[in-house]
Coordinates of C-alpha atoms in Angstrom, one line a residue:
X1 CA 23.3 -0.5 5.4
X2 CA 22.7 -1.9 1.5
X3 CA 22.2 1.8 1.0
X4 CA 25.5 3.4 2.5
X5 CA 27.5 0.9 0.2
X6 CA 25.7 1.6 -2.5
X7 CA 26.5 4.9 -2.2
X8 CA 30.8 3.9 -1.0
X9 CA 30.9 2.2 -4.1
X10 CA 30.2 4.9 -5.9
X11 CA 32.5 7.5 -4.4
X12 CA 35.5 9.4 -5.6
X13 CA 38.4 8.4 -3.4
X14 CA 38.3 12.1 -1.4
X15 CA 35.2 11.5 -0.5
X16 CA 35.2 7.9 0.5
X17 CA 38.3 8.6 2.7
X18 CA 36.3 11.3 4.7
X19 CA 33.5 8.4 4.5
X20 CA 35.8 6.0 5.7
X21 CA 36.9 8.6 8.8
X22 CA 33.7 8.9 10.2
X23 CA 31.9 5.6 9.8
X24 CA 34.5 3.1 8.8
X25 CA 35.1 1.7 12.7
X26 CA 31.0 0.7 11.9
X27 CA 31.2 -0.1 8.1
X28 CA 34.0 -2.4 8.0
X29 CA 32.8 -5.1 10.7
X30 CA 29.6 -4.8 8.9
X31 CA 31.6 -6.1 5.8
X32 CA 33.5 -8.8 7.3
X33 CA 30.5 -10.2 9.4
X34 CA 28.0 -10.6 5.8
X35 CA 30.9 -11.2 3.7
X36 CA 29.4 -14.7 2.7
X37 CA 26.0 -13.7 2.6
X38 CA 23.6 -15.4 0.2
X39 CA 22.1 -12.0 -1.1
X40 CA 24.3 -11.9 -4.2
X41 CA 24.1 -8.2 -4.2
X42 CA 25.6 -7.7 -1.2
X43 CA 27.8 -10.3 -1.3
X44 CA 29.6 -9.0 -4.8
X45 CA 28.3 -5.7 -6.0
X46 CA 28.5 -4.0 -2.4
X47 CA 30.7 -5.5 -0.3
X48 CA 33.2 -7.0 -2.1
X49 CA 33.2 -3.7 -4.4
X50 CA 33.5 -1.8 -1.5
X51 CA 36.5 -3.9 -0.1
X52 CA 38.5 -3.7 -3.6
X53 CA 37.7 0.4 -3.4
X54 CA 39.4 0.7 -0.3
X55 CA 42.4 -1.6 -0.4
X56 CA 43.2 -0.1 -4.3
X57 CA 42.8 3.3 -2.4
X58 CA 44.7 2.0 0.6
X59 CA 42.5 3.6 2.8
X60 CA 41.8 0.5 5.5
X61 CA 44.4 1.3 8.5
X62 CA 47.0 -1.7 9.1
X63 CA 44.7 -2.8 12.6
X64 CA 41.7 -3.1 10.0
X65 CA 43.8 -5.2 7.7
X66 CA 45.3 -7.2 10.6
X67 CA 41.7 -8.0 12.2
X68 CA 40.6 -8.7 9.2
X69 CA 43.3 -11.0 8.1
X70 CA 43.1 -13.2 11.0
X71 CA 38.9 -13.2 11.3
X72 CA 39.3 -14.8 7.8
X73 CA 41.8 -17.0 7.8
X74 CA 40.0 -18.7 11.0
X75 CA 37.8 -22.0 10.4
X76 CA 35.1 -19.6 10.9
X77 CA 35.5 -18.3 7.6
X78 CA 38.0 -19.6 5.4
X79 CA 37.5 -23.6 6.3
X80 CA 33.7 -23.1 7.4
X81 CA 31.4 -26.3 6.4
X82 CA 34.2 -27.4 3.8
X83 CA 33.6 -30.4 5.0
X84 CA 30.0 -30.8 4.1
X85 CA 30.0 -30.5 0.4
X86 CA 27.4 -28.1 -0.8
X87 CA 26.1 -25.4 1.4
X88 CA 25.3 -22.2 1.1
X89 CA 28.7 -22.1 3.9
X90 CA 30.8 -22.2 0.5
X91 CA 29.9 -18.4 0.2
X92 CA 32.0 -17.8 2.6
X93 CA 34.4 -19.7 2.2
X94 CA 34.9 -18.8 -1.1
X95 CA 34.6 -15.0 -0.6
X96 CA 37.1 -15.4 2.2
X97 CA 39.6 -16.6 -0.4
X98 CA 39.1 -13.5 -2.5
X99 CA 39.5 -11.2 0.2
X100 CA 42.7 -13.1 1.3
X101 CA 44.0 -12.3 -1.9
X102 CA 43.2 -8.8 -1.4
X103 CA 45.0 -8.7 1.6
X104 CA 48.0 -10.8 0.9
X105 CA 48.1 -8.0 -2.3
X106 CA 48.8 -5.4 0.1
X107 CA 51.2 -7.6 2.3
X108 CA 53.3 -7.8 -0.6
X109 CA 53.7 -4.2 -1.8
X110 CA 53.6 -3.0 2.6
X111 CA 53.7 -5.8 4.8
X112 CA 51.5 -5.5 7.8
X113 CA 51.3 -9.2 8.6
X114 CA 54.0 -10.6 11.5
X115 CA 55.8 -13.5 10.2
X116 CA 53.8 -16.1 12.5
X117 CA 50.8 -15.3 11.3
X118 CA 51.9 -15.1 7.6
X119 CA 53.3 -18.5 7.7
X120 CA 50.4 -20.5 9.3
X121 CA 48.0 -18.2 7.1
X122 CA 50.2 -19.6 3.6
X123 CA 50.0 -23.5 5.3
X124 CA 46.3 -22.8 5.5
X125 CA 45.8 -21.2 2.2
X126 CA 48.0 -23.9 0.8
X127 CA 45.3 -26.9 1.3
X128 CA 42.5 -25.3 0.8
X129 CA 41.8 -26.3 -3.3
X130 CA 42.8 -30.0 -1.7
X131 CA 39.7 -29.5 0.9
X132 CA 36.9 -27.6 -0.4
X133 CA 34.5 -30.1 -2.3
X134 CA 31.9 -28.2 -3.4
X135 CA 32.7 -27.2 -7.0
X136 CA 29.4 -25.4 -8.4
X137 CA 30.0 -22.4 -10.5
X138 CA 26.9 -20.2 -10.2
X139 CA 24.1 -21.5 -7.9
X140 CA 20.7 -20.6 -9.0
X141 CA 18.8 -17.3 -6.9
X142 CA 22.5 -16.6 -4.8
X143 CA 25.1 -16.3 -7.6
X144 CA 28.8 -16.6 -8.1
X145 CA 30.3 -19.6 -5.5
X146 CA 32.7 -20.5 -7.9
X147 CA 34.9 -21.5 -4.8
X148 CA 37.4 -23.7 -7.0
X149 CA 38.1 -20.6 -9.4
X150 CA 38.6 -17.8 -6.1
X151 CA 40.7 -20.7 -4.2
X152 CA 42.8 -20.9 -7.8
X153 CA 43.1 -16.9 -7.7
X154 CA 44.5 -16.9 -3.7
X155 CA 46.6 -20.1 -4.6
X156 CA 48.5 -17.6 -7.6
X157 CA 49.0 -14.8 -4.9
X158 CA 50.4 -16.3 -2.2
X159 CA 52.5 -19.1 -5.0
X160 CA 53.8 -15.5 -6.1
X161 CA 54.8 -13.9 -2.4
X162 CA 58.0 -13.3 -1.7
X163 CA 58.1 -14.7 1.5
X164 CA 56.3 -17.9 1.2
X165 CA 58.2 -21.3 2.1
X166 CA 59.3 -22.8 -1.1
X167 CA 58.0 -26.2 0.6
X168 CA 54.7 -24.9 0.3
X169 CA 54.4 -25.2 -3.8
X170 CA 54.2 -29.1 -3.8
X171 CA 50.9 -28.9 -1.3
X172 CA 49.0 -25.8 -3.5
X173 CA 50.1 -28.3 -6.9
X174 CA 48.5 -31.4 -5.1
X175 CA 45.2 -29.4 -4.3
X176 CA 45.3 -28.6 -7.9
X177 CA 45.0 -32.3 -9.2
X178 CA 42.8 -32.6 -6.4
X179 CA 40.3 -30.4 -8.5
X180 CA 40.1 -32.5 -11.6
X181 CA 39.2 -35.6 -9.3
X182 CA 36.2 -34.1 -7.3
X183 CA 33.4 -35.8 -9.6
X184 CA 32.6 -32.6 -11.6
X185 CA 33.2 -31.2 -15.4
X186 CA 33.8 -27.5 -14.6
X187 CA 32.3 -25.4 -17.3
X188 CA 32.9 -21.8 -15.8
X189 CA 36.6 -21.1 -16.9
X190 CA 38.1 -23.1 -13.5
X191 CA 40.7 -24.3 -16.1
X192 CA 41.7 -20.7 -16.7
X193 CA 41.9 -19.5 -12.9
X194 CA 44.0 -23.0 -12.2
X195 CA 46.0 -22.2 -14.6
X196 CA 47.2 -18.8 -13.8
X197 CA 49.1 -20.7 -10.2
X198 CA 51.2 -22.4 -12.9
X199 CA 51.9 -19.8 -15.1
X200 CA 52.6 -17.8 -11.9
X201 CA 55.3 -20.5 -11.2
X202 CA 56.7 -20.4 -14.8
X203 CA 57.1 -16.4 -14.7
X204 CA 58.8 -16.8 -11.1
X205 CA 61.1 -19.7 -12.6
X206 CA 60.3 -22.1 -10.6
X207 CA 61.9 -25.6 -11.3
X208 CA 61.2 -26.4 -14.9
X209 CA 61.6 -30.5 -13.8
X210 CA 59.3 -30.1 -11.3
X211 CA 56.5 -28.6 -13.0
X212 CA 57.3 -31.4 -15.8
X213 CA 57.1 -33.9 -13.0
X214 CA 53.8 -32.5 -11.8
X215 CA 52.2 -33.1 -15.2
X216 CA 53.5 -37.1 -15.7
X217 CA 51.7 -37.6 -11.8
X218 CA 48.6 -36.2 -13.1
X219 CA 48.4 -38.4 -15.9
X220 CA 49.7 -41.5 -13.9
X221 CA 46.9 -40.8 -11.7
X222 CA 44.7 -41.2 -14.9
X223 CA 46.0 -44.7 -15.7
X224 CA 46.0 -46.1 -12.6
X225 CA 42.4 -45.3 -11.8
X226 CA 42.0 -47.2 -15.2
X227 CA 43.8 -50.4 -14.2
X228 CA 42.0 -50.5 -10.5
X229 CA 38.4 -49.3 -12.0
X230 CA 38.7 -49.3 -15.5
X231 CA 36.7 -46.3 -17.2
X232 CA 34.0 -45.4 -14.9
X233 CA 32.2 -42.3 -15.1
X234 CA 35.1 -40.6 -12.6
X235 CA 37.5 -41.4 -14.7
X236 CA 35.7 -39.7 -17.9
X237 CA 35.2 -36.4 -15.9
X238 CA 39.1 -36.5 -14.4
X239 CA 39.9 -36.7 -17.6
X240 CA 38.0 -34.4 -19.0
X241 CA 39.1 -31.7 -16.5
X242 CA 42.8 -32.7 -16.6
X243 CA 42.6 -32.4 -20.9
X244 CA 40.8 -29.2 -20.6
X245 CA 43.3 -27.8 -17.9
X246 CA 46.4 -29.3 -19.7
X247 CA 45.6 -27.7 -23.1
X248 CA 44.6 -24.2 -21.5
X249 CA 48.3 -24.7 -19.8
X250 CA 49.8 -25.4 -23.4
X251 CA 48.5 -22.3 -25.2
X252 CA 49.6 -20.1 -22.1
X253 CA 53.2 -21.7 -22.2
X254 CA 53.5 -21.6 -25.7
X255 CA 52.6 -17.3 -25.5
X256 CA 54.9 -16.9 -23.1
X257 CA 57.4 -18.3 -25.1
X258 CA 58.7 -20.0 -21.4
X259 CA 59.9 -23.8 -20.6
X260 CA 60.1 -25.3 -23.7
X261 CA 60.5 -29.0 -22.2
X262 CA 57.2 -28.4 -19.6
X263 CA 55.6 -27.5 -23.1
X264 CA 56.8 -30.8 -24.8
X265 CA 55.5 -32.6 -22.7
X266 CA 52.4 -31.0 -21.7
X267 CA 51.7 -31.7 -25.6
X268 CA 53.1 -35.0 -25.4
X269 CA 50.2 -36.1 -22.2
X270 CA 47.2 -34.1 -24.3
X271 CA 47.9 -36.1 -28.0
X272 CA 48.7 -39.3 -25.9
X273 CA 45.3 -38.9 -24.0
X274 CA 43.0 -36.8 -26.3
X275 CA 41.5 -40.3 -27.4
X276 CA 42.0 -42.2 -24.7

């Protein structure tokens, strides 16, 4: 099977839709059953490849997308072992959140999903950065995990579907300050990916005061770990992460030339903390 998908992800879109004809009904289980696998080269240069191919050439038929959507989104897949903390499960969990985002990419331009599904599929989706505990980047002989940075890229899709419930945004901001307080200095862009839900909010206008409330809670968080704890080696990564994410956030505001006041005070937090 490594062999067929090696030669899919080479293929001319003619030619992978007549591919897709005769053995997709075989192929695309295949895809969603080792989605998570720990071979790194199956995991991201086949499959995944193979699944961005075929959604960007819309060539998966809606049943296809359907099945797929609701394998994933099962605690089979998307909430497997994110209990545990690390284990090799966070492949695919974290795989499952960058196929999500593939799929909720096509719900958006031709909705396939019914509108039960969607919903309990944003809910889920919605706590997952709050959940998932195992922050490692790469993981030595099975590659990317990077399950904080995919869960930020499905938390910016679904912040930026139409049809979400507005109620939602408080619970995908939450898991967010959630990241900075799971006992880790991320070092492989996380900041970036985390970054692009807010900006996502700031293009779609989303409540200026809001997002300036969200940033004073994660700096009272900061202070009253200090006053219950003092400065522990928690709080010194927490802050680390939440100065690194916060001054990512500034540069991105300031290019966008977008909330003025979120800015302010964004730079207010970093100067007030940067030697704290």
């Amino acid at each position: 099977m490594k062999q067929q998908l090696l030669n899919l992800v080479k293929m001319e879109k003619a030619e992978l839709q007549n591919y897709m004809e005769r053995h997709g009904d075989t192929l695309f289980p295949y895809m969603l059953t080792h989605l998570g696998t720990i071979d790194s080269e199956l995991r991201d240069q086949l499959i995944y490849q193979a699944f961005c191919k075929l959604i960007t050439y819309d060539l998966l038929r809606e049943e296809q997308l359907a099945q797929a959507f609701r394998l994933i989104i099962s605690d089979e897949y998307l909430m497997r072992g994110i209990e545990d903390g690390e284990s090799d499960e966070v492949f695919t969990r974290s795989f499952s959140t960058l196929w999500l985002t593939g799929l909720f990419w096509i719900d958006k331009q031709k909705p396939f999903l019914e509108q039960p599904m969607r919903n309990d599929a944003f809910e889920r989706c919605a706590t997952y950065l709050l959940k998932e505990r195992d922050t490692r980047g790469f993981v030595e002989d099975k590659g990317w995990a990077h399950s904080i940075a995919h869960g930020a890229d499905l938390a910016a899709m679904i912040v930026d579907h139409p049809l979400i419930e507005k109620k939602l945004i408080p619970v995908v901001l939450e898991g967010i300050t959630s990241c900075f307080w799971k006992g880790r200095v991320y070092v492989d862009d996380e900041d970036e990916r985390l970054v692009a839900v807010l900006m996502t909010l700031v293009t779609a206008e989303y409540e200026e005061e809001v997002l300036i409330e969200w940033v004073e809670q994660v700096f009272d968080r900061l202070e009253q770990k200090t006053r219950v704890d003092g400065y522990d080696r928690s709080f010194y990564h927490a802050r680390t992460n939440s100065l690194q994410f916060m001054k990512t956030f500034y540069f991105a505001l300031k290019k966008s030339h977008r909330t003025p006041n979120l800015r302010n005070t964004v730079a207010f937090f970093v100067e007030r903390w940067q030697n704290a």
